[in-house]
């Protein structure tokens, strides 16, 4: 009986720890999206999350460790590596896989516009000392999957420079729109149209570009 009680207590403690950690990341993300890394303190995050200030050090080591955890959560949200891996190993055609990836990114990156999006935009516009670490750990594994799918669509091998130039040509319009979506600059464009229609046109252009670049 004592053994079972101890096991239940340990399980409950671990679950409470995971919930506390998740709550801190969630509230940190919300505040960081609004104020940015430089102006956000551990104290206000803990107050918002309803935890003791020592919880940041306990779960993340320090404020920097918390910010890295937030950036990792952002990457898991925008394009999840498990989703990409499963999709890459599926029986779908390469072009179908790429369309699903585009649709997923458009939905999460533009339509929902959650705090994850705003945090990553802030990081891209004003990089922290940790951006290289995050890109190496979270960005490159996803890039390699996307590259392999793109190679299959284009009929090129992964060492072909045309693959990388096509990759940049595909993502550049989405990237520019992504980092400017909360900017007032959009209001001063000479042509006005619903954002959803503009994004739809970007996707159609991207697929047309693929068809043009693909080996016949």
PDB file of C-alpha atoms in Angstrom:
ATOM      1  CA  UNK A   1       0.000   0.000   0.000  1.00  0.00           C
ATOM      2  CA  UNK A   2       2.812   2.366   0.895  1.00  0.00           C
ATOM      3  CA  UNK A   3       4.560   1.558  -2.373  1.00  0.00           C
ATOM      4  CA  UNK A   4       1.454   2.342  -4.433  1.00  0.00           C
ATOM      5  CA  UNK A   5       0.889   5.585  -2.551  1.00  0.00           C
ATOM      6  CA  UNK A   6       4.482   6.627  -3.207  1.00  0.00           C
ATOM      7  CA  UNK A   7       4.117   5.790  -6.900  1.00  0.00           C
ATOM      8  CA  UNK A   8       0.899   7.794  -7.163  1.00  0.00           C
ATOM      9  CA  UNK A   9       2.506  10.736  -5.380  1.00  0.00           C
ATOM     10  CA  UNK A  10       5.507  10.716  -7.706  1.00  0.00           C
ATOM     11  CA  UNK A  11       3.248  10.532 -10.779  1.00  0.00           C
ATOM     12  CA  UNK A  12       1.122  13.406  -9.503  1.00  0.00           C
ATOM     13  CA  UNK A  13       4.224  15.479  -8.814  1.00  0.00           C
ATOM     14  CA  UNK A  14       5.555  14.911 -12.317  1.00  0.00           C
ATOM     15  CA  UNK A  15       2.205  15.821 -13.857  1.00  0.00           C
ATOM     16  CA  UNK A  16       2.016  18.980 -11.757  1.00  0.00           C
ATOM     17  CA  UNK A  17       5.548  19.845 -12.855  1.00  0.00           C
ATOM     18  CA  UNK A  18       4.671  19.405 -16.526  1.00  0.00           C
ATOM     19  CA  UNK A  19       1.546  21.521 -16.131  1.00  0.00           C
ATOM     20  CA  UNK A  20       3.479  24.265 -14.357  1.00  0.00           C
ATOM     21  CA  UNK A  21       6.167  24.237 -17.030  1.00  0.00           C
ATOM     22  CA  UNK A  22       3.570  24.411 -19.804  1.00  0.00           C
ATOM     23  CA  UNK A  23       1.750  27.260 -18.057  1.00  0.00           C
ATOM     24  CA  UNK A  24       4.955  29.270 -17.719  1.00  0.00           C
ATOM     25  CA  UNK A  25       5.756  28.791 -21.417  1.00  0.00           C
ATOM     26  CA  UNK A  26       2.217  29.782 -22.414  1.00  0.00           C
ATOM     27  CA  UNK A  27       2.207  32.989 -20.387  1.00  0.00           C
ATOM     28  CA  UNK A  28       5.772  33.813 -21.351  1.00  0.00           C
ATOM     29  CA  UNK A  29       4.804  33.458 -25.007  1.00  0.00           C
ATOM     30  CA  UNK A  30       1.847  35.790 -24.633  1.00  0.00           C
ATOM     31  CA  UNK A  31       3.906  38.468 -22.901  1.00  0.00           C
ATOM     32  CA  UNK A  32       6.916  38.082 -25.191  1.00  0.00           C
ATOM     33  CA  UNK A  33       4.659  38.459 -28.231  1.00  0.00           C
ATOM     34  CA  UNK A  34       3.471  41.792 -26.890  1.00  0.00           C
ATOM     35  CA  UNK A  35       6.638  43.224 -25.337  1.00  0.00           C
ATOM     36  CA  UNK A  36       9.583  41.392 -26.870  1.00  0.00           C
ATOM     37  CA  UNK A  37      12.476  39.574 -25.238  1.00  0.00           C
ATOM     38  CA  UNK A  38      14.386  42.630 -23.978  1.00  0.00           C
ATOM     39  CA  UNK A  39      11.425  44.143 -22.120  1.00  0.00           C
ATOM     40  CA  UNK A  40       9.994  40.975 -20.583  1.00  0.00           C
ATOM     41  CA  UNK A  41      10.967  39.938 -17.045  1.00  0.00           C
ATOM     42  CA  UNK A  42      10.716  36.630 -15.248  1.00  0.00           C
ATOM     43  CA  UNK A  43       8.771  38.345 -12.476  1.00  0.00           C
ATOM     44  CA  UNK A  44       5.859  39.432 -14.665  1.00  0.00           C
ATOM     45  CA  UNK A  45       5.744  36.034 -16.376  1.00  0.00           C
ATOM     46  CA  UNK A  46       5.496  34.243 -13.023  1.00  0.00           C
ATOM     47  CA  UNK A  47       2.860  36.666 -11.786  1.00  0.00           C
ATOM     48  CA  UNK A  48       0.760  36.063 -14.904  1.00  0.00           C
ATOM     49  CA  UNK A  49       1.218  32.289 -14.639  1.00  0.00           C
ATOM     50  CA  UNK A  50       0.432  32.317 -10.907  1.00  0.00           C
ATOM     51  CA  UNK A  51       3.670  30.621  -9.863  1.00  0.00           C
ATOM     52  CA  UNK A  52       6.582  31.452  -7.594  1.00  0.00           C
ATOM     53  CA  UNK A  53       9.414  33.331  -9.306  1.00  0.00           C
ATOM     54  CA  UNK A  54      11.798  30.488  -8.435  1.00  0.00           C
ATOM     55  CA  UNK A  55       9.786  28.279 -10.814  1.00  0.00           C
ATOM     56  CA  UNK A  56      11.580  29.766 -13.831  1.00  0.00           C
ATOM     57  CA  UNK A  57      14.970  28.750 -12.464  1.00  0.00           C
ATOM     58  CA  UNK A  58      13.658  25.339 -11.406  1.00  0.00           C
ATOM     59  CA  UNK A  59      12.141  24.409 -14.777  1.00  0.00           C
ATOM     60  CA  UNK A  60      14.377  26.321 -17.221  1.00  0.00           C
ATOM     61  CA  UNK A  61      17.583  27.249 -15.404  1.00  0.00           C
ATOM     62  CA  UNK A  62      17.111  30.980 -15.934  1.00  0.00           C
ATOM     63  CA  UNK A  63      15.251  33.551 -18.027  1.00  0.00           C
ATOM     64  CA  UNK A  64      17.316  32.731 -21.108  1.00  0.00           C
ATOM     65  CA  UNK A  65      16.468  29.057 -20.766  1.00  0.00           C
ATOM     66  CA  UNK A  66      12.785  29.965 -20.615  1.00  0.00           C
ATOM     67  CA  UNK A  67      13.069  32.054 -23.771  1.00  0.00           C
ATOM     68  CA  UNK A  68      14.768  29.186 -25.601  1.00  0.00           C
ATOM     69  CA  UNK A  69      11.930  26.890 -24.484  1.00  0.00           C
ATOM     70  CA  UNK A  70       9.407  29.398 -25.830  1.00  0.00           C
ATOM     71  CA  UNK A  71      11.199  29.555 -29.195  1.00  0.00           C
ATOM     72  CA  UNK A  72      11.248  25.758 -29.355  1.00  0.00           C
ATOM     73  CA  UNK A  73       7.505  25.728 -28.674  1.00  0.00           C
ATOM     74  CA  UNK A  74       7.054  28.252 -31.489  1.00  0.00           C
ATOM     75  CA  UNK A  75       8.877  25.957 -33.923  1.00  0.00           C
ATOM     76  CA  UNK A  76       6.865  22.944 -32.806  1.00  0.00           C
ATOM     77  CA  UNK A  77       3.702  24.942 -33.434  1.00  0.00           C
ATOM     78  CA  UNK A  78       4.409  26.504 -36.825  1.00  0.00           C
ATOM     79  CA  UNK A  79       5.607  23.354 -38.616  1.00  0.00           C
ATOM     80  CA  UNK A  80       5.847  20.317 -36.405  1.00  0.00           C
ATOM     81  CA  UNK A  81       8.739  17.984 -37.191  1.00  0.00           C
ATOM     82  CA  UNK A  82       6.655  14.872 -36.408  1.00  0.00           C
ATOM     83  CA  UNK A  83       3.961  15.995 -38.842  1.00  0.00           C
ATOM     84  CA  UNK A  84       6.559  16.654 -41.529  1.00  0.00           C
ATOM     85  CA  UNK A  85       8.231  13.280 -40.964  1.00  0.00           C
ATOM     86  CA  UNK A  86       4.929  11.410 -41.145  1.00  0.00           C
ATOM     87  CA  UNK A  87       3.925  13.322 -44.250  1.00  0.00           C
ATOM     88  CA  UNK A  88       7.285  12.687 -45.896  1.00  0.00           C
ATOM     89  CA  UNK A  89       6.930   8.922 -45.366  1.00  0.00           C
ATOM     90  CA  UNK A  90       3.347   8.826 -46.602  1.00  0.00           C
ATOM     91  CA  UNK A  91       2.246   7.442 -49.983  1.00  0.00           C
ATOM     92  CA  UNK A  92       1.136  10.858 -51.230  1.00  0.00           C
ATOM     93  CA  UNK A  93       2.751  12.349 -54.308  1.00  0.00           C
ATOM     94  CA  UNK A  94       5.535  14.866 -53.589  1.00  0.00           C
ATOM     95  CA  UNK A  95       3.489  17.754 -54.965  1.00  0.00           C
ATOM     96  CA  UNK A  96       0.561  16.797 -52.725  1.00  0.00           C
ATOM     97  CA  UNK A  97       2.894  16.760 -49.736  1.00  0.00           C
ATOM     98  CA  UNK A  98       4.157  20.235 -50.587  1.00  0.00           C
ATOM     99  CA  UNK A  99       0.623  21.571 -50.952  1.00  0.00           C
ATOM    100  CA  UNK A 100      -0.273  20.206 -47.509  1.00  0.00           C
ATOM    101  CA  UNK A 101       2.810  21.880 -46.027  1.00  0.00           C
ATOM    102  CA  UNK A 102       1.893  25.196 -47.650  1.00  0.00           C
ATOM    103  CA  UNK A 103      -1.695  24.939 -46.427  1.00  0.00           C
ATOM    104  CA  UNK A 104      -0.549  24.085 -42.888  1.00  0.00           C
ATOM    105  CA  UNK A 105       1.884  26.991 -42.760  1.00  0.00           C
ATOM    106  CA  UNK A 106      -0.706  29.383 -44.171  1.00  0.00           C
ATOM    107  CA  UNK A 107      -3.292  28.305 -41.607  1.00  0.00           C
ATOM    108  CA  UNK A 108      -0.990  28.533 -38.602  1.00  0.00           C
ATOM    109  CA  UNK A 109       1.185  31.415 -39.749  1.00  0.00           C
ATOM    110  CA  UNK A 110      -1.412  33.753 -41.220  1.00  0.00           C
ATOM    111  CA  UNK A 111      -4.955  32.775 -40.311  1.00  0.00           C
ATOM    112  CA  UNK A 112      -4.611  32.101 -36.594  1.00  0.00           C
ATOM    113  CA  UNK A 113      -1.894  34.677 -35.852  1.00  0.00           C
ATOM    114  CA  UNK A 114      -1.397  33.316 -32.324  1.00  0.00           C
ATOM    115  CA  UNK A 115       1.326  34.461 -29.962  1.00  0.00           C
ATOM    116  CA  UNK A 116       3.681  31.897 -31.500  1.00  0.00           C
ATOM    117  CA  UNK A 117       3.603  33.818 -34.769  1.00  0.00           C
ATOM    118  CA  UNK A 118       4.236  37.187 -33.148  1.00  0.00           C
ATOM    119  CA  UNK A 119       7.092  35.841 -31.013  1.00  0.00           C
ATOM    120  CA  UNK A 120       8.831  34.418 -34.089  1.00  0.00           C
ATOM    121  CA  UNK A 121       8.313  37.631 -36.063  1.00  0.00           C
ATOM    122  CA  UNK A 122       9.904  39.586 -33.193  1.00  0.00           C
ATOM    123  CA  UNK A 123      12.801  37.140 -33.147  1.00  0.00           C
ATOM    124  CA  UNK A 124      13.364  37.451 -36.891  1.00  0.00           C
ATOM    125  CA  UNK A 125      13.245  41.243 -36.841  1.00  0.00           C
ATOM    126  CA  UNK A 126      15.341  41.613 -33.679  1.00  0.00           C
ATOM    127  CA  UNK A 127      17.317  38.387 -33.277  1.00  0.00           C
ATOM    128  CA  UNK A 128      18.315  37.289 -29.798  1.00  0.00           C
ATOM    129  CA  UNK A 129      21.646  35.572 -29.065  1.00  0.00           C
ATOM    130  CA  UNK A 130      19.783  32.252 -29.270  1.00  0.00           C
ATOM    131  CA  UNK A 131      18.467  32.351 -32.825  1.00  0.00           C
ATOM    132  CA  UNK A 132      21.382  30.324 -34.209  1.00  0.00           C
ATOM    133  CA  UNK A 133      20.852  27.638 -31.573  1.00  0.00           C
ATOM    134  CA  UNK A 134      17.146  27.410 -32.376  1.00  0.00           C
ATOM    135  CA  UNK A 135      17.669  27.281 -36.132  1.00  0.00           C
ATOM    136  CA  UNK A 136      20.313  24.553 -35.758  1.00  0.00           C
ATOM    137  CA  UNK A 137      18.233  22.466 -33.378  1.00  0.00           C
ATOM    138  CA  UNK A 138      14.735  23.038 -34.758  1.00  0.00           C
ATOM    139  CA  UNK A 139      15.043  24.664 -38.163  1.00  0.00           C
ATOM    140  CA  UNK A 140      17.553  22.514 -40.025  1.00  0.00           C
ATOM    141  CA  UNK A 141      15.843  19.131 -39.451  1.00  0.00           C
ATOM    142  CA  UNK A 142      12.655  20.576 -40.964  1.00  0.00           C
ATOM    143  CA  UNK A 143      14.582  22.196 -43.783  1.00  0.00           C
ATOM    144  CA  UNK A 144      16.093  18.850 -44.819  1.00  0.00           C
ATOM    145  CA  UNK A 145      12.652  17.248 -45.028  1.00  0.00           C
ATOM    146  CA  UNK A 146      11.284  20.149 -47.065  1.00  0.00           C
ATOM    147  CA  UNK A 147      14.342  19.996 -49.310  1.00  0.00           C
ATOM    148  CA  UNK A 148      13.863  16.281 -49.969  1.00  0.00           C
ATOM    149  CA  UNK A 149      10.199  16.791 -50.850  1.00  0.00           C
ATOM    150  CA  UNK A 150      11.089  19.697 -53.118  1.00  0.00           C
ATOM    151  CA  UNK A 151      13.778  17.608 -54.827  1.00  0.00           C
ATOM    152  CA  UNK A 152      11.178  14.944 -55.555  1.00  0.00           C
ATOM    153  CA  UNK A 153       8.806  17.543 -56.982  1.00  0.00           C
ATOM    154  CA  UNK A 154      11.455  19.130 -59.186  1.00  0.00           C
ATOM    155  CA  UNK A 155      13.211  15.922 -60.195  1.00  0.00           C
ATOM    156  CA  UNK A 156      16.569  17.230 -58.971  1.00  0.00           C
ATOM    157  CA  UNK A 157      19.061  15.770 -56.535  1.00  0.00           C
ATOM    158  CA  UNK A 158      19.763  17.549 -53.260  1.00  0.00           C
ATOM    159  CA  UNK A 159      23.131  18.864 -54.418  1.00  0.00           C
ATOM    160  CA  UNK A 160      21.631  20.730 -57.355  1.00  0.00           C
ATOM    161  CA  UNK A 161      21.835  24.499 -56.841  1.00  0.00           C
ATOM    162  CA  UNK A 162      18.518  24.871 -58.662  1.00  0.00           C
ATOM    163  CA  UNK A 163      16.837  23.090 -55.763  1.00  0.00           C
ATOM    164  CA  UNK A 164      18.019  25.720 -53.296  1.00  0.00           C
ATOM    165  CA  UNK A 165      17.240  28.642 -55.573  1.00  0.00           C
ATOM    166  CA  UNK A 166      13.750  27.205 -56.105  1.00  0.00           C
ATOM    167  CA  UNK A 167      13.380  26.831 -52.337  1.00  0.00           C
ATOM    168  CA  UNK A 168      14.232  30.505 -51.812  1.00  0.00           C
ATOM    169  CA  UNK A 169      11.936  31.596 -54.635  1.00  0.00           C
ATOM    170  CA  UNK A 170       9.061  29.663 -53.094  1.00  0.00           C
ATOM    171  CA  UNK A 171       9.397  30.859 -49.513  1.00  0.00           C
ATOM    172  CA  UNK A 172      10.448  34.484 -50.120  1.00  0.00           C
ATOM    173  CA  UNK A 173       6.937  35.918 -50.784  1.00  0.00           C
ATOM    174  CA  UNK A 174       5.465  34.067 -47.795  1.00  0.00           C
ATOM    175  CA  UNK A 175       8.386  35.123 -45.615  1.00  0.00           C
ATOM    176  CA  UNK A 176       7.989  38.805 -46.513  1.00  0.00           C
ATOM    177  CA  UNK A 177       4.257  38.698 -45.875  1.00  0.00           C
ATOM    178  CA  UNK A 178       4.831  36.765 -42.659  1.00  0.00           C
ATOM    179  CA  UNK A 179       7.163  39.331 -41.083  1.00  0.00           C
ATOM    180  CA  UNK A 180       5.072  42.290 -42.262  1.00  0.00           C
ATOM    181  CA  UNK A 181       1.601  41.005 -41.414  1.00  0.00           C
ATOM    182  CA  UNK A 182       1.346  43.081 -38.212  1.00  0.00           C
ATOM    183  CA  UNK A 183       3.011  46.107 -39.760  1.00  0.00           C
ATOM    184  CA  UNK A 184       1.161  49.303 -40.811  1.00  0.00           C
ATOM    185  CA  UNK A 185       3.213  49.282 -44.030  1.00  0.00           C
ATOM    186  CA  UNK A 186       0.595  46.966 -45.554  1.00  0.00           C
ATOM    187  CA  UNK A 187      -1.951  49.777 -45.299  1.00  0.00           C
ATOM    188  CA  UNK A 188       0.090  51.939 -47.678  1.00  0.00           C
ATOM    189  CA  UNK A 189       0.283  49.479 -50.555  1.00  0.00           C
ATOM    190  CA  UNK A 190      -1.047  50.963 -53.822  1.00  0.00           C
ATOM    191  CA  UNK A 191      -3.454  48.056 -54.334  1.00  0.00           C
ATOM    192  CA  UNK A 192      -5.886  46.913 -51.688  1.00  0.00           C
ATOM    193  CA  UNK A 193      -7.312  43.384 -51.508  1.00  0.00           C
ATOM    194  CA  UNK A 194      -8.374  40.974 -48.760  1.00  0.00           C
ATOM    195  CA  UNK A 195      -5.378  39.301 -47.163  1.00  0.00           C
ATOM    196  CA  UNK A 196      -6.924  35.847 -47.644  1.00  0.00           C
ATOM    197  CA  UNK A 197      -7.212  36.461 -51.385  1.00  0.00           C
ATOM    198  CA  UNK A 198      -3.637  37.705 -51.568  1.00  0.00           C
ATOM    199  CA  UNK A 199      -2.332  34.626 -49.722  1.00  0.00           C
ATOM    200  CA  UNK A 200      -4.362  32.376 -52.011  1.00  0.00           C
ATOM    201  CA  UNK A 201      -2.740  34.062 -55.007  1.00  0.00           C
ATOM    202  CA  UNK A 202       0.719  33.591 -53.486  1.00  0.00           C
ATOM    203  CA  UNK A 203       0.054  29.870 -53.136  1.00  0.00           C
ATOM    204  CA  UNK A 204      -1.162  29.610 -56.741  1.00  0.00           C
ATOM    205  CA  UNK A 205       1.963  31.455 -57.917  1.00  0.00           C
ATOM    206  CA  UNK A 206       4.169  29.105 -55.894  1.00  0.00           C
ATOM    207  CA  UNK A 207       2.587  26.035 -57.471  1.00  0.00           C
ATOM    208  CA  UNK A 208       2.884  27.553 -60.948  1.00  0.00           C
ATOM    209  CA  UNK A 209       6.555  28.189 -60.265  1.00  0.00           C
ATOM    210  CA  UNK A 210       6.985  24.549 -59.273  1.00  0.00           C
ATOM    211  CA  UNK A 211       5.389  23.390 -62.485  1.00  0.00           C
ATOM    212  CA  UNK A 212       7.700  25.667 -64.469  1.00  0.00           C
ATOM    213  CA  UNK A 213      10.858  24.544 -62.686  1.00  0.00           C
ATOM    214  CA  UNK A 214      10.089  20.838 -62.561  1.00  0.00           C
ATOM    215  CA  UNK A 215      11.861  18.595 -65.045  1.00  0.00           C
ATOM    216  CA  UNK A 216       9.579  17.451 -67.841  1.00  0.00           C
TER     217      UNK A 216
END
